[in-house]
mmCIF file of C-alpha atoms and ligand atoms in Angstrom:
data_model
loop_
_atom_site.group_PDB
_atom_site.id
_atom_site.type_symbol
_atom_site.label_atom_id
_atom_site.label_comp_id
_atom_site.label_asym_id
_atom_site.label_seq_id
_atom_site.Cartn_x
_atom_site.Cartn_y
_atom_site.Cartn_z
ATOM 1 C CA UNK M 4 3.759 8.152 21.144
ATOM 2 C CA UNK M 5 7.294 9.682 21.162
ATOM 3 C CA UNK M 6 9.002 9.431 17.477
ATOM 4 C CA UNK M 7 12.165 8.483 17.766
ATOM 5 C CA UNK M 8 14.875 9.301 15.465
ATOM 6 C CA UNK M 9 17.461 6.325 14.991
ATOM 7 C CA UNK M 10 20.997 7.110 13.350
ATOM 8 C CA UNK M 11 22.029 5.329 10.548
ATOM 9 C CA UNK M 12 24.558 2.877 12.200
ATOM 10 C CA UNK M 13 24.149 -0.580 12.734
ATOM 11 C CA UNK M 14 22.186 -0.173 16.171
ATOM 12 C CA UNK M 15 19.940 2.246 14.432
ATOM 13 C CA UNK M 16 19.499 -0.119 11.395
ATOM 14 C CA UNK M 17 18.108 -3.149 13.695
ATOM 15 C CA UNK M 18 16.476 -0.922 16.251
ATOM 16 C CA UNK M 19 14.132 0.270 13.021
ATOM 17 C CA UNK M 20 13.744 -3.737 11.938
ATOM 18 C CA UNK M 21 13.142 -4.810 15.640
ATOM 19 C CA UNK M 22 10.072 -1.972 15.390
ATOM 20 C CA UNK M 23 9.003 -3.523 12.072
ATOM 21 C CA UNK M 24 8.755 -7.127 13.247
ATOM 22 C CA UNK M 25 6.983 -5.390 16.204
ATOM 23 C CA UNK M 26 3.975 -4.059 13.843
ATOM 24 C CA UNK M 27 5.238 -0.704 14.067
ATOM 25 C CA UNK M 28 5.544 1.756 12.151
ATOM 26 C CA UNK M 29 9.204 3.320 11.005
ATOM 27 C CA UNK M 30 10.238 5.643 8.332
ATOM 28 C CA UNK M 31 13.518 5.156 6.619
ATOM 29 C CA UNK M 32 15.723 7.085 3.266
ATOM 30 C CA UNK M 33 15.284 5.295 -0.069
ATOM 31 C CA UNK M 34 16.596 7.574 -2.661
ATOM 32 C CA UNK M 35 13.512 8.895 -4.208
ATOM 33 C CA UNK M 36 11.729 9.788 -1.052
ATOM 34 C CA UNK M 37 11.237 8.724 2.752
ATOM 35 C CA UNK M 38 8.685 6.051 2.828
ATOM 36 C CA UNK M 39 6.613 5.217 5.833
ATOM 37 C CA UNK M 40 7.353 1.370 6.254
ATOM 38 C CA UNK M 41 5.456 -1.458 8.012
ATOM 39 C CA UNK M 42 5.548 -5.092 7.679
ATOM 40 C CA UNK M 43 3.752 -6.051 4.495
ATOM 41 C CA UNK M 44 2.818 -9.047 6.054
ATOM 42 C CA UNK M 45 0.589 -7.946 8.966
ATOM 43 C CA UNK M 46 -2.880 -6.908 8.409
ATOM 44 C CA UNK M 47 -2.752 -4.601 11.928
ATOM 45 C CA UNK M 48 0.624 -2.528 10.502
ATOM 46 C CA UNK M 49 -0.397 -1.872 7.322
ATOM 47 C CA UNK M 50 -3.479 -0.267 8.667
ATOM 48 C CA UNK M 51 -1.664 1.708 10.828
ATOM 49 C CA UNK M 52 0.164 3.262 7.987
ATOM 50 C CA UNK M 53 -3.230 4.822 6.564
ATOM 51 C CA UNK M 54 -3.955 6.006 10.309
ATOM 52 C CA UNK M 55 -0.987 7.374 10.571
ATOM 53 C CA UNK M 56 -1.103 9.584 7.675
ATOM 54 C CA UNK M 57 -4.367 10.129 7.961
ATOM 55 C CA UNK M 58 -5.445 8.861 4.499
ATOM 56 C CA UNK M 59 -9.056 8.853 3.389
ATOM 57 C CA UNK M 60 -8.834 6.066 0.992
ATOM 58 C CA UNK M 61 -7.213 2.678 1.040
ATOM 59 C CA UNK M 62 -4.629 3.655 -2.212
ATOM 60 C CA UNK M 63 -2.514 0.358 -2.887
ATOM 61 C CA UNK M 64 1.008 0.929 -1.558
ATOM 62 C CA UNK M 65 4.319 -0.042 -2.654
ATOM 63 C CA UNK M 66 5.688 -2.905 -1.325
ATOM 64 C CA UNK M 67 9.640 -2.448 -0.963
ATOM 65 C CA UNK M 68 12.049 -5.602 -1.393
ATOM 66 C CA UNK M 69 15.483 -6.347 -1.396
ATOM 67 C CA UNK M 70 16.378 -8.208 -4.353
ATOM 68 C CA UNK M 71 15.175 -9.857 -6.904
ATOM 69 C CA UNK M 72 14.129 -13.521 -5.620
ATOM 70 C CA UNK M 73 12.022 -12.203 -3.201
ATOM 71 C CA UNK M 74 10.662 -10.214 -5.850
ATOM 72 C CA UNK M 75 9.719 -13.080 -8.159
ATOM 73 C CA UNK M 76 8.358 -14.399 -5.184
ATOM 74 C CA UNK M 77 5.518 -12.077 -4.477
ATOM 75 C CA UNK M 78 4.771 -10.986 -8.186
ATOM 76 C CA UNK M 79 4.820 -12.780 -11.924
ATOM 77 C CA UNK M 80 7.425 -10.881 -14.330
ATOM 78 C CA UNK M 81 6.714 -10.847 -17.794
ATOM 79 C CA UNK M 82 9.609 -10.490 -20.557
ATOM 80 C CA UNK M 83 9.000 -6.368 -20.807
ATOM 81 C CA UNK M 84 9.063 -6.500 -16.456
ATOM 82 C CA UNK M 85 12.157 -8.526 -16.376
ATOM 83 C CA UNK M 86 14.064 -6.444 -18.542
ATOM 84 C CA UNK M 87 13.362 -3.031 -16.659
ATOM 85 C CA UNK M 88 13.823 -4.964 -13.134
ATOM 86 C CA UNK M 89 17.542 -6.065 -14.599
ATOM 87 C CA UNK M 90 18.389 -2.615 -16.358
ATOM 88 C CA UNK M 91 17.567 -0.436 -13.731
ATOM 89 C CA UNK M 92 16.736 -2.102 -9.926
ATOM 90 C CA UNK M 93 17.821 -1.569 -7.312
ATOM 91 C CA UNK M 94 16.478 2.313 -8.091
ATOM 92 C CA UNK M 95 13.532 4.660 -8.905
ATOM 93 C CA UNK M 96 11.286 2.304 -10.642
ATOM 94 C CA UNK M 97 8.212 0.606 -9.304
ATOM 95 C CA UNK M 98 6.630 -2.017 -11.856
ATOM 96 C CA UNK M 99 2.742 -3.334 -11.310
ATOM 97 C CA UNK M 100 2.485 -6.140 -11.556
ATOM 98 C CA UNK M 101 0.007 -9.568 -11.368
ATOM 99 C CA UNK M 102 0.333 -10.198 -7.618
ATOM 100 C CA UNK M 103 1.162 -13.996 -6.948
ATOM 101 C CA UNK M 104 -1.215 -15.920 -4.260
ATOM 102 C CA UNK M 105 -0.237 -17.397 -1.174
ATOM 103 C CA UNK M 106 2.374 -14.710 -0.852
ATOM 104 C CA UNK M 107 1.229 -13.463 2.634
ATOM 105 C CA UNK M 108 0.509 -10.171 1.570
ATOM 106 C CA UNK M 109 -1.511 -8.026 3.832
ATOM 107 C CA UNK M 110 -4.246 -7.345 1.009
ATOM 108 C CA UNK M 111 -4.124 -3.931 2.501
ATOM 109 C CA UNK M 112 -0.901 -3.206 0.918
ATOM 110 C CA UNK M 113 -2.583 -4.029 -2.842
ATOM 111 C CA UNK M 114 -6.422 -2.457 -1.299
ATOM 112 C CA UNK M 115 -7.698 -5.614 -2.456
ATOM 113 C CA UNK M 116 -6.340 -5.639 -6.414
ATOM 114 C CA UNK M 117 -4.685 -8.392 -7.909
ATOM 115 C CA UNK M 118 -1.678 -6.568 -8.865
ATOM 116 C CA UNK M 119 0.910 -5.223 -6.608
ATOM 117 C CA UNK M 120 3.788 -2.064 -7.169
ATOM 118 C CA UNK M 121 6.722 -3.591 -5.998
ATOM 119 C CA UNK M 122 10.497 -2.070 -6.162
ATOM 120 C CA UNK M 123 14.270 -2.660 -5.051
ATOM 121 C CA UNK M 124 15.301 0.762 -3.679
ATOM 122 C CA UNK M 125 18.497 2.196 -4.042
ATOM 123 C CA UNK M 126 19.542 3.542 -0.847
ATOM 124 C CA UNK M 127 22.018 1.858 1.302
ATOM 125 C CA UNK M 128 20.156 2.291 4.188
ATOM 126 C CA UNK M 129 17.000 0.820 2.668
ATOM 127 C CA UNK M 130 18.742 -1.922 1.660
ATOM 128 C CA UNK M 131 20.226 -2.695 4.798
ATOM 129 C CA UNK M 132 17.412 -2.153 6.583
ATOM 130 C CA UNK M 133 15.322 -4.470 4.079
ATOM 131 C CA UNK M 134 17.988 -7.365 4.715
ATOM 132 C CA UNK M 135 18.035 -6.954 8.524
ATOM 133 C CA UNK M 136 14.252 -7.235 8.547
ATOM 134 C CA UNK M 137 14.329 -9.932 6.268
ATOM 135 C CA UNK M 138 10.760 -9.797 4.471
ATOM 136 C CA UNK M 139 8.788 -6.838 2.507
ATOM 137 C CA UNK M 140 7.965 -3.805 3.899
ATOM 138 C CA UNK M 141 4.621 -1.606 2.795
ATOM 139 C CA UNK M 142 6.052 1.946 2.288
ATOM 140 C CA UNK M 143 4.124 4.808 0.692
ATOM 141 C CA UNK M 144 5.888 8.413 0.736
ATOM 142 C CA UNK M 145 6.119 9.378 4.773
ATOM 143 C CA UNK M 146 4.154 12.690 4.470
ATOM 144 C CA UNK M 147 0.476 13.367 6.012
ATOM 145 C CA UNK M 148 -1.966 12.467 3.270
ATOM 146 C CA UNK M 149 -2.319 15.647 0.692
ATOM 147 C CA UNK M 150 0.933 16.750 1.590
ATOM 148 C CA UNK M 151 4.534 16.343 -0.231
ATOM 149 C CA UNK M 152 6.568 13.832 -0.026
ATOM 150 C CA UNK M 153 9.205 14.282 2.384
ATOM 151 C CA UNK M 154 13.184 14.068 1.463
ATOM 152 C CA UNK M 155 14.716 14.831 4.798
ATOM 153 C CA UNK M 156 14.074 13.009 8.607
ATOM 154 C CA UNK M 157 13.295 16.697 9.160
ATOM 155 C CA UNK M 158 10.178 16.551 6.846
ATOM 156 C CA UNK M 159 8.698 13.435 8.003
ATOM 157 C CA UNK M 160 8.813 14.686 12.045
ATOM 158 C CA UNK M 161 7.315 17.977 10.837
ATOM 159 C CA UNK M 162 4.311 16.291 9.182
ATOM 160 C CA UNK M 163 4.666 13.004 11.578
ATOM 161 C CA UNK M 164 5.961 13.501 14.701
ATOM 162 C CA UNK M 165 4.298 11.321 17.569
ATOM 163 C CA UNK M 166 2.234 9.357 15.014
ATOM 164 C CA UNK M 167 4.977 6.534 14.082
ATOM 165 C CA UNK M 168 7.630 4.883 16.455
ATOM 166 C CA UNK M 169 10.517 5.983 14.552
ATOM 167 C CA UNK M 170 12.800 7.711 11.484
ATOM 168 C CA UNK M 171 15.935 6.533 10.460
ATOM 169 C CA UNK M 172 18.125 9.456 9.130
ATOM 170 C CA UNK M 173 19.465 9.101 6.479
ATOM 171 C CA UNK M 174 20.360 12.472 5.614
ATOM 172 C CA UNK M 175 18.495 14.103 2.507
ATOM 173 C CA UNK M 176 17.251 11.695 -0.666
ATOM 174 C CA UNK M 177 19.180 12.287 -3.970
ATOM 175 C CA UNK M 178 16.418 11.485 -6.340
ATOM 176 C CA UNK M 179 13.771 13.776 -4.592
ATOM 177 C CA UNK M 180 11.004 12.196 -6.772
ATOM 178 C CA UNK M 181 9.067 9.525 -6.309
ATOM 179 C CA UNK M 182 9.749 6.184 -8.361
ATOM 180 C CA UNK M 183 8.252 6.177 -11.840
ATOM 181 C CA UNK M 184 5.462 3.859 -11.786
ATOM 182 C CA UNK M 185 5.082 1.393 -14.582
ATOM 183 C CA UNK M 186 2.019 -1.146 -15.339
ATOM 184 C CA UNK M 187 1.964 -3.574 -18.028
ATOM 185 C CA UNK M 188 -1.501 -3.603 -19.480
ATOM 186 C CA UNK M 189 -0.332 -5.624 -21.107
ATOM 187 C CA UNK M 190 1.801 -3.323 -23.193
ATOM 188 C CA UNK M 191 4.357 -1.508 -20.960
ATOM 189 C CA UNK M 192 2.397 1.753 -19.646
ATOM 190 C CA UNK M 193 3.354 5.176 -17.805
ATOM 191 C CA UNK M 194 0.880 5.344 -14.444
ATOM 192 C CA UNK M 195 3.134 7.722 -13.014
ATOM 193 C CA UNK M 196 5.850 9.381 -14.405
ATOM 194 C CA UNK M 197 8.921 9.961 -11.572
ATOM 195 C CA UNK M 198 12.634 10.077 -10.696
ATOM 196 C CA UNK M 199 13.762 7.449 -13.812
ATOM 197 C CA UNK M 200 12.972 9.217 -17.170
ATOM 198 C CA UNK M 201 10.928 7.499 -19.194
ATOM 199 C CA UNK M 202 13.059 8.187 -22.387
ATOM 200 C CA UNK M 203 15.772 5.459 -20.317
ATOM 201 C CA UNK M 204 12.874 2.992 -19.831
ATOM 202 C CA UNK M 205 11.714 3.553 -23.415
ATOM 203 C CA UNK M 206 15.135 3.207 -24.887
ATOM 204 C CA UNK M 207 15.714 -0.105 -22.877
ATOM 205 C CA UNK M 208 12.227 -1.328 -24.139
ATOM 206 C CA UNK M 209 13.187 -0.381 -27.112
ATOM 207 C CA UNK M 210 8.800 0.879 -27.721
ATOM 208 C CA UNK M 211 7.356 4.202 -26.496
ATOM 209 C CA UNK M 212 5.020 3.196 -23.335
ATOM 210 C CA UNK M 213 1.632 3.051 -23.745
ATOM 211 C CA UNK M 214 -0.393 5.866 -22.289
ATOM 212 C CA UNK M 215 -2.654 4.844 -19.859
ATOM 213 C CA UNK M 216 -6.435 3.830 -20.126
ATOM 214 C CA UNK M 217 -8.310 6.525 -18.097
ATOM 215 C CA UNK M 218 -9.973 4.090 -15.843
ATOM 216 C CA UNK M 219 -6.806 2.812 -14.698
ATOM 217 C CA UNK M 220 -4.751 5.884 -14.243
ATOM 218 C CA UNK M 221 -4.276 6.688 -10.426
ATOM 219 C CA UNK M 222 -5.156 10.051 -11.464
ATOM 220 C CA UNK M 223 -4.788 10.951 -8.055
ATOM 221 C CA UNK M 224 -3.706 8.861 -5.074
ATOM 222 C CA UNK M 225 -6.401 6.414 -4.843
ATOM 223 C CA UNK M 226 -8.690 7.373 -7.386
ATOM 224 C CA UNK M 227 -7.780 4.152 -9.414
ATOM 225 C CA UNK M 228 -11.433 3.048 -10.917
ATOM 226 C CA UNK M 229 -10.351 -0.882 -11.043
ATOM 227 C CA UNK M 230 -10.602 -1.090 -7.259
ATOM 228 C CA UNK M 231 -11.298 -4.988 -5.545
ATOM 229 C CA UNK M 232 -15.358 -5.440 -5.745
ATOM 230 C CA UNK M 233 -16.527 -8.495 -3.759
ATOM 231 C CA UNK M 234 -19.691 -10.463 -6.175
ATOM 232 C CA UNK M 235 -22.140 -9.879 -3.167
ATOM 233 C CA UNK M 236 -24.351 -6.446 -3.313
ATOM 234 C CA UNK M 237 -23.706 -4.021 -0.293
ATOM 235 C CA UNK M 238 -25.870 -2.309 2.042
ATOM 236 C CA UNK M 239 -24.462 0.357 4.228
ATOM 237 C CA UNK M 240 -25.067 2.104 7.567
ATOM 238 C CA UNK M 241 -27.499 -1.084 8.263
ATOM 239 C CA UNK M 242 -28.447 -1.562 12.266
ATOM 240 C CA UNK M 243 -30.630 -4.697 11.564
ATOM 241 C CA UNK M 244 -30.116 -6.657 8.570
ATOM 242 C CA UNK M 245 -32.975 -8.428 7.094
ATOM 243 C CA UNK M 246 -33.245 -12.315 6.504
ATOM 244 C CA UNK M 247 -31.682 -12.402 3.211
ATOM 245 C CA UNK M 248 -28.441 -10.278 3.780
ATOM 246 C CA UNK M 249 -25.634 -11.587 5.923
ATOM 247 C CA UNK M 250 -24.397 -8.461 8.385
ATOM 248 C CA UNK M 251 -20.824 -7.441 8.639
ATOM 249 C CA UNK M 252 -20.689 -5.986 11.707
ATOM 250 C CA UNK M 253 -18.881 -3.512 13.771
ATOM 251 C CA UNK M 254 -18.708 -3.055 17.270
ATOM 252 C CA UNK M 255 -20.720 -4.855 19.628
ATOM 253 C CA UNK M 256 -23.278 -6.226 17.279
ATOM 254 C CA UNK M 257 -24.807 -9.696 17.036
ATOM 255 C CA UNK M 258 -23.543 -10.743 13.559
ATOM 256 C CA UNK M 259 -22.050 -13.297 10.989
ATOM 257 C CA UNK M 260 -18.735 -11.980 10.641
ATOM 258 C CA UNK M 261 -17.638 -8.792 12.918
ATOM 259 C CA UNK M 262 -14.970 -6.371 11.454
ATOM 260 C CA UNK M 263 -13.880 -5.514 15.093
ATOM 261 C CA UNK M 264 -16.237 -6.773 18.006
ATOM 262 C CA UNK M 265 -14.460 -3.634 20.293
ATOM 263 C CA UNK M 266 -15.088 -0.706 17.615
ATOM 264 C CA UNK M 267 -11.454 -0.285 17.120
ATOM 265 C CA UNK M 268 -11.014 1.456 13.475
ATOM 266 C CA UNK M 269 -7.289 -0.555 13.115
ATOM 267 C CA UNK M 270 -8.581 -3.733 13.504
ATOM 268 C CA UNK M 271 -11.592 -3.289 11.094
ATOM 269 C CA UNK M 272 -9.074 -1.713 8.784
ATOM 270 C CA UNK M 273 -6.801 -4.883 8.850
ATOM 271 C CA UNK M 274 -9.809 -7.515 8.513
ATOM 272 C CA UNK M 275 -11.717 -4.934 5.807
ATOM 273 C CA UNK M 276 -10.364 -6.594 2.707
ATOM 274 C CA UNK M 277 -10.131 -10.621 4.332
ATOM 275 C CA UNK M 278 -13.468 -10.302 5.402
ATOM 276 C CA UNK M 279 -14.993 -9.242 2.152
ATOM 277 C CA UNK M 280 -13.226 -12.012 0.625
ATOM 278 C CA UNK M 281 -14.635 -14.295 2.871
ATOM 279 C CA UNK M 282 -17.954 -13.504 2.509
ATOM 280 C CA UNK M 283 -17.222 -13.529 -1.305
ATOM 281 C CA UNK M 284 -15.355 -17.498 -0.820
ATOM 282 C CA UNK M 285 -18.946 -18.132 1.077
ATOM 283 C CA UNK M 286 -21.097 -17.668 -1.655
ATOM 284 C CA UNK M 287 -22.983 -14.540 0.229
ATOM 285 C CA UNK M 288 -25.384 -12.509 -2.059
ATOM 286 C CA UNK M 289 -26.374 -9.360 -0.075
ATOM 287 C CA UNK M 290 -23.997 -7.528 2.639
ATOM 288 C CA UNK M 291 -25.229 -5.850 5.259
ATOM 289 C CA UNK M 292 -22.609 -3.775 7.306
ATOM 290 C CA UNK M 293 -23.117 -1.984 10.469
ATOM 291 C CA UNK M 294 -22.089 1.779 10.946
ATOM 292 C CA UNK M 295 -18.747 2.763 11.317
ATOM 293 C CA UNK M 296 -17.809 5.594 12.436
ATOM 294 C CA UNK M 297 -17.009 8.099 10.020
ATOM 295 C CA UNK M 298 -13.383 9.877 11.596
ATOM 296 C CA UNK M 299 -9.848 8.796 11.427
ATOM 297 C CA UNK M 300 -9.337 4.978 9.271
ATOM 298 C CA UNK M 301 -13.407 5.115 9.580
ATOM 299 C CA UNK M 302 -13.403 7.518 6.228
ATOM 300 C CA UNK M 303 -10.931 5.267 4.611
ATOM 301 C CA UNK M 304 -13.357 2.112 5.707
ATOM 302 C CA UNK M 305 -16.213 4.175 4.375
ATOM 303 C CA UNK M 306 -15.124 5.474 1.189
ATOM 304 C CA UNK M 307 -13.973 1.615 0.463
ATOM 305 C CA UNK M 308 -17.447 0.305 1.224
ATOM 306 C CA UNK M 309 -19.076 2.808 -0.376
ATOM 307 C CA UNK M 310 -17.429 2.187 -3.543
ATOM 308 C CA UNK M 311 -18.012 -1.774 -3.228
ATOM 309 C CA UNK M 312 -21.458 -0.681 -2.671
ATOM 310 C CA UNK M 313 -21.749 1.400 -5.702
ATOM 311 C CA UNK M 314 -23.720 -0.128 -8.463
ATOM 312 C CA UNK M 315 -21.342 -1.642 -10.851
ATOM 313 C CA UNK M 316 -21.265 -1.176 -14.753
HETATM 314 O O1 TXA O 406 9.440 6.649 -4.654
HETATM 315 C C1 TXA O 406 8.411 6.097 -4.283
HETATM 316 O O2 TXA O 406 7.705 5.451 -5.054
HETATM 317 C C2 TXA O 406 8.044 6.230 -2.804
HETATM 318 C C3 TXA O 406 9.121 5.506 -1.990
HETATM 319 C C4 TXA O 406 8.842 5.504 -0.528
HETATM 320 O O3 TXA O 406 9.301 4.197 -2.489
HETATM 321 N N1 TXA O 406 6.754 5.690 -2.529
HETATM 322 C C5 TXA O 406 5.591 6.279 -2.972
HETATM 323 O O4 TXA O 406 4.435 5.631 -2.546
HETATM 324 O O5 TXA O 406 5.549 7.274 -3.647
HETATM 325 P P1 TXA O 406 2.958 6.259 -2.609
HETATM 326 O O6 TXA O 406 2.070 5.342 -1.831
HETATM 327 O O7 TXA O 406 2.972 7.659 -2.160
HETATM 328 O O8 TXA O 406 2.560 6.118 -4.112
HETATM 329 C C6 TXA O 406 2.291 4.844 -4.643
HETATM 330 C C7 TXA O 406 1.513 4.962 -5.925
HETATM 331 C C8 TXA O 406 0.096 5.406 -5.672
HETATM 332 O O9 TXA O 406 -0.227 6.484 -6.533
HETATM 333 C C9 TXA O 406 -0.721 4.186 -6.019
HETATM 334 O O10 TXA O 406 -1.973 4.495 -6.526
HETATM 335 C C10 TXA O 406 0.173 3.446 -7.015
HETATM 336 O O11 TXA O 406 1.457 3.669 -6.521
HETATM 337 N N2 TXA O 406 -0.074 1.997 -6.973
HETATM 338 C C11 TXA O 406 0.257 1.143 -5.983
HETATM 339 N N3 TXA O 406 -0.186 -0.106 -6.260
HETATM 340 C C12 TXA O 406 -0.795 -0.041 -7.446
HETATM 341 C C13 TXA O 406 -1.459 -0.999 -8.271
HETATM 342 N N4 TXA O 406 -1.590 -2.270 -7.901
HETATM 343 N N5 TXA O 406 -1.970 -0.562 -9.449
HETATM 344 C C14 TXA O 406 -1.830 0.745 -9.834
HETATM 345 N N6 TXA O 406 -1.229 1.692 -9.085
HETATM 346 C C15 TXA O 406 -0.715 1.309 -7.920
HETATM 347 MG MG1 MG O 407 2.754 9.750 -1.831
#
């Protein structure tokens, strides 16, 4: 694949929503950092993103909107969440919050939770690019996973190049930071402190934040501990399953429900969380799940099972 860099006119601005409506994947400026943005609405884009960068573990991403209806429309604001949205969107805040159902969602983007980081973004160029595409668009920071965050088009062809269709320049992000990252717990609580100081969001609270509960700090990307567990148990690796399990398969497998009936890592990626749900709505007490192989979005599919499989507390 050949990244393309788009300028930031208006032909580059709807080239890079044409991609997005396309499933593709395009990086763009907001002012904290570049993000690498898909649709948050298809299953097959969102996965991409964690190919792309190459990310062991399905962390939840932030989903990127461009004002405040559509906002209210994807997540439920409490008092504490409205205030911050009004004092200090568009900018470098993202709040958690209770995700709302029936949004459309790709439960990628949230890996599965029932919350969802949401923010308005600053940059013009975001927000033009947000209003030309018309609908929310999954965006973690556009860097290789492990690496830093990239604040020039420069960074994000250096760690990206040939991965994702395109970058929109936007010329080098003020903030340089990623958002601050705020849950409400349901007192208002630092999960990750970033390019809004948390002495403005305490002031306009008018309450120091509440430090965050070990088990739900994202300590590291994806290392949150509340992480979407489906009732039924989980067996791994399983070529046959017995009579009481209901197999989840991969590949070319005869089976209940199959993840990807080709063995392509994408697709399984996009049906991962749907299909664990189903089986869940279904009433299913033991999983079975095929192999799948353990390279590229197979680790990230691996490491999620595994911890769905893990015994639970
Ligand atoms: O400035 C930023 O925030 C940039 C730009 C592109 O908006 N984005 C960014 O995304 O830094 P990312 O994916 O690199 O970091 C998102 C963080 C992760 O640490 C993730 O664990 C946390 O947000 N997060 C997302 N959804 C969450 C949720 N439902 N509960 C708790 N943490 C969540
Ligand atoms: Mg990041």
């Amino acid at each position: 694949m050949k990244t393309e860099i788009l300028r930031p006119d208006s032909p580059g601005i709807s080239g890079a929503a044409d991609l997005l409506r396309a499933g593709q994947l395009v990086a763009f400026p907001t002012e904290t950092v570049y993000g690498l943005g898909a649709d948050a609405r298809n299953d097959r884009a969102v996965a991409r993103i964690f190919e792309a960068k190459d990310r062991p573990r399905f962390n939840p991403l932030i989903v990127h909107v461009s004002g405040m209806n559509t906002a209210q429309e994807i997540a439920v604001f409490g008092e504490a969440a409205e205030r911050l949205a009004a004092a200090f969107w568009p900018g470098p805040l993202t709040l958690v919050l209770p995700l709302k159902s029936g949004t459309g969602i790709s439960p990628l983007v949230s890996a599965g939770l029932d919350t969802i980081a949401i923010r308005i973004p600053a940059h013009p160029l975001a927000h033009e690019l947000l209003a030309q595409f018309d609908g929310p668009i999954a965006a973690p920071s556009a860097n290789p996973s492990g690496k830093i965050s990239p604040t020039t088009a420069d960074h994000v062809l250096s760690g990206l190049n040939g991965r994702i269709a395109a970058i929109l320049d936007g010329g080098p992000c003020k903030v340089g930071l990623e958002s601050t990252i705020i849950g409400f717990d349901p007192e208002p609580t630092l999960l990750r402190p970033g390019g809004l100081p948390v002495e403005a969001i305490e002031h306009c609270l008018g309450q120091p934040l509440a430090e965050p509960t070990h088990s739900k700090t994202p300590t590291a990307p994806g290392q949150l501990a509340s992480h979407y567990a489906p009732n039924a148990a989980i067996r791994l690796n399983v070529n046959s399953a017995n009579p009481d399990e209901t197999l989840l398969g991969f590949g070319p497998v005869d089976c209940d429900l199959n993840l990807s009936t080709g063995g392509d890592l994408v697709e399984a990626a996009a049906k991962l969380f749907n299909a664990l749900r189903e089986l869940d709505a279904q009433g299913v007490k033991k999983i079975a799940v095929s192999p799948i192989s353990d390279h590229g979005l197979g680790r990230a599919i691996n490491d999620r099972l595994k911890r769905a499989a893990a015994p639970r507390l």
